[in-house]
Amino acid sequence: MAITKFFNEMTADDGSVRAHYAGYAAWLSETPADRIARKRAEADSLFHRYGITFAVYGEESGTERLIPFDIIPRIIPAQEWKDLEAGLRQRVKALNCFIHDIYHDQEILKAGHIPAEQVLNNAQYRPEMQGVNVPCDIYAAIAGVDVVRAGAGEFYVLEDNLRVPSGVSYMLEDRRMMMRLFPELFARHRVAPVEHYPDMLLHTLRSLAPVGVTDPTVVVLTPGAFNSAYFEHAFLAQQMGVELVEGQDLFVRDDQVFMRTTQGPRRVDVIYRRVDDDFLDPKYFRKDSMLGVPGLLDAYRAGRVTLSNAIGTGVADDKSIYPYVPEMIRFYLGEEPILNNVPTYMCRKPEDLAYTLAHLPELVVKEVHGAGGYGMLVGPASTTEQIETFRKYLIANPEKYIAQPTLALSNCPTFVESGIAPRHLDLRPFVLSGTEVQMVPGGLTRVALREGSLVVNSSQGGGTKDTWVLEA
Amino acid sequence: MLSRTADHLFWMARYMERAENTARILDVTYRLSLLPQNGEEVAAMWSGMLKIMELQDAYLAKYPAYSTESVLEFMIFDRDNPGSIYRCLRATRENAHAVRGTLTSELWETSNETWLKMRDFTVAKLLESGTGAFFEWVKYRSHLSRGVTIGTMLQDEALRFIRLGTFLERADNTARILEVKYLNLLPGADEETAHAADYYQWSALLQSVSAFEVYRKVYRDQITPLRVAELLVLRADMPRSLARSMKEVYSNLTRVSNARSAETERLAGELESHLRFGRIERIFEGGFRKYLEDFRDRIFDLGCRISDDFLIPASS
């Protein structure tokens, strides 16, 4: 095992508590263990009663699970957040420029910064979008960028989620829970608020309404109550005060989208859709989709309805495009990237494949189109057998994989069965782009609860923590 | 409001109300089954109740004979019986889940919590704590859900469809509760005179619809079948009566009125005014049971019409 040193969010290498954790650490040591145990049980029962659950694919249908919530917050000092925020804004700006470019003049391809076939032959590239104009040239109005902190404390972007990133409801509920359980902690710390996120989201969506619509009707489109993120869809619709619709509630007439209401058809202008591209319109994409609306793409291309996020954003958050993001920042913004990219080996290149095959035990190998922590190999945490199985996949379909060095993900003290122990975590801040780019401080912190595990996805048994950005 | 949302709200309320009234019907029938009588009579009582609830065939497909224990198991816990309290509470929660963003968080949590608790009940626990306590629990969860609805929901269309569901279901269910009681009259018995032995039955019926004290207060006199019927059919100040239920159905319906609902509103108004201006003696002349059956047919028709006009409209 190559990795030994992890960055601990709470304590420095010499064992002293970091300054921004001092208040919390003091509180933790003076609070009786039974009170904490009681509060943790209370949190569980509240989450159950609220029905804050997610459905798990592959288990008995309708299975709902709680995402474990840990009461030790992940704390980020003001200055650190400021740098992080600047880097994220820069990155998402460049990504929106990139998507606009490749669906219009493709300057970046012409300039030779990215091989054209990498983009145009990508399954996530949607030729239907070529030449289509979208309001404000914003494609990824809602981006969830996964960030991790490695050995020396430096941040890396792990992936840019530009399709239908989820998790923001847990960020909001975790905060609500912490304030309910431990109001005294908030009296002691200046924690930057996050509660206005739904307002910000609504403002963003409204700012992206089709040209000429002054008082747009916004809806949230969900695949339905059995989707793993249904809680979040319902939550956001409720918090924004807009309708939560399913495909069957909508229809298209004369390139205009309507919803079926008790008072007859009503026009819809902006759709915050939580349905994947493939399922949006059975007329053009998957014919068997029951989740979409026939003719939606016609209305969209005619500029009569806004879809957020736009169709075809997947081409920019694909793992095979990820290595080029720093190049995009230089190309479109003329700036140097603020945030680090993880060095990436693209197995479609023979020399990268050769390197990957030679270093499997120390690398993380991911499917180019995979998500949710499925279909990946974490070399240092795998058995020889698992590694050899993956070797066969790689040799058979090298273009389907990328490899990256295993990052020494930072860790943070977390309540586990044996008491308090360090567990690895990541951070997903949300970046909203409309007429302006907006963020709430922090994001969703996900924590891998299994000892030593580097996979934080909730579908793989990850939990969450409240994320505090301390105001200066 | 989305038609589908209105549909879920309407059925969420209907299933909650149905769970409550099923508890009420079971409660009164169970109490009547405790009167001194032979096994055949008890079996006939349960079979009559199941018939009125239109669940007799489903029951007989599972059980060879009528016994208090198996009927209770069938009506409370049976997962295959769409009329069981278990299924009603599950359907309430499923409908609420589908529109949880439209509900206040208190209302959603109430429905979710009721369901989580119901899942934990077992026949053994029920027998240990007594059926009475369980029926009380169901009623109180329904009271709570109604109270939270009125106490927290904005008075907009969503609330109207919830109320519409509640009262349409209650109109149907109160009629069924009355029918159950009338089954137990001896053949040829005079419907207008109470036998001394009937006192227990009438008071059990009144108690099952929370109307015992109300009856005393309104009539200040002994219990007679005619007055019980009057109270539960025609008195609009009695919250569970047919008259009250229809009054609420009508007023909520007129407030959600749309371009296609005129005939539905007219039919509801017609039924409501029959109750408002009706006389119990005239109703008895034509036969009370026939009246109740006819009433339920009209409620069923109204339900279908509401669905066509608002909830699942044919292609727009």
Coordinates of C-alpha atoms in Angstrom, one line a residue, chain A residues 47-53 64 176 222 225-226 230-231 234-235 237-238 243-246 248-251 253 259-266, chain B residues 1-6 8 93 96-105 108-109 112-113 116 157 161 256-259 309-311 313 315-316:
Chain A
F47 CA -35.0 11.6 9.3
H48 CA -37.3 8.6 9.3
R49 CA -40.3 10.7 10.2
Y50 CA -39.5 13.3 7.6
G51 CA -39.1 10.5 5.1
I52 CA -35.7 11.8 4.0
T53 CA -34.7 8.6 2.2
E64 CA -36.1 3.1 1.0
R176 CA -31.7 22.0 9.4
T222 CA -39.2 14.1 -12.0
A225 CA -41.8 8.6 -6.8
F226 CA -39.6 5.5 -7.4
Y230 CA -37.5 11.6 -5.6
F231 CA -37.3 13.1 -2.2
A234 CA -40.3 17.0 -4.3
F235 CA -38.3 19.0 -1.8
A237 CA -40.4 21.9 -6.0
Q238 CA -42.0 22.6 -2.6
E243 CA -45.3 22.3 -9.5
L244 CA -43.6 18.9 -9.4
V245 CA -44.5 17.2 -12.7
E246 CA -44.1 13.8 -14.3
Q248 CA -47.5 12.2 -18.2
D249 CA -48.6 15.6 -16.8
L250 CA -47.1 17.5 -19.8
F251 CA -48.0 17.6 -23.5
R253 CA -49.1 21.4 -28.8
M259 CA -49.3 20.9 -18.2
R260 CA -52.7 19.2 -17.5
T261 CA -54.3 21.0 -14.6
T262 CA -57.7 20.9 -13.0
Q263 CA -58.5 24.1 -14.7
G264 CA -57.4 22.9 -18.2
P265 CA -54.0 23.2 -19.9
R266 CA -51.5 25.7 -18.6
Chain B
M1 CA -53.1 22.5 -10.0
L2 CA -51.9 19.4 -11.8
S3 CA -54.7 17.0 -12.4
R4 CA -52.5 14.2 -11.2
T5 CA -51.8 16.1 -8.0
A6 CA -55.5 16.6 -7.4
H8 CA -53.5 11.9 -5.4
R93 CA -49.2 7.2 2.5
A96 CA -49.2 11.5 0.0
H97 CA -45.7 10.4 -1.0
A98 CA -46.5 11.1 -4.7
V99 CA -47.5 14.7 -3.9
R100 CA -45.4 15.3 -0.7
G101 CA -44.2 18.6 -2.2
T102 CA -47.8 19.9 -2.2
L103 CA -48.5 18.9 1.4
T104 CA -47.2 20.8 4.4
S105 CA -44.3 18.9 6.0
W108 CA -46.7 14.5 5.1
E109 CA -45.0 13.5 8.4
N112 CA -45.7 8.8 7.0
E113 CA -45.7 8.2 10.7
L116 CA -44.6 3.3 9.9
E157 CA -57.4 24.2 -4.5
F161 CA -59.7 18.3 -3.3
V256 CA -63.0 24.1 -7.9
S257 CA -65.5 24.4 -10.7
N258 CA -64.1 24.3 -14.2
A259 CA -65.4 24.5 -17.8
D309 CA -63.9 16.3 -14.9
F310 CA -60.8 17.1 -12.8
L311 CA -58.5 14.2 -12.0
P313 CA -59.4 14.3 -17.8
S315 CA -56.9 14.3 -23.6
S316 CA -57.0 18.0 -23.3

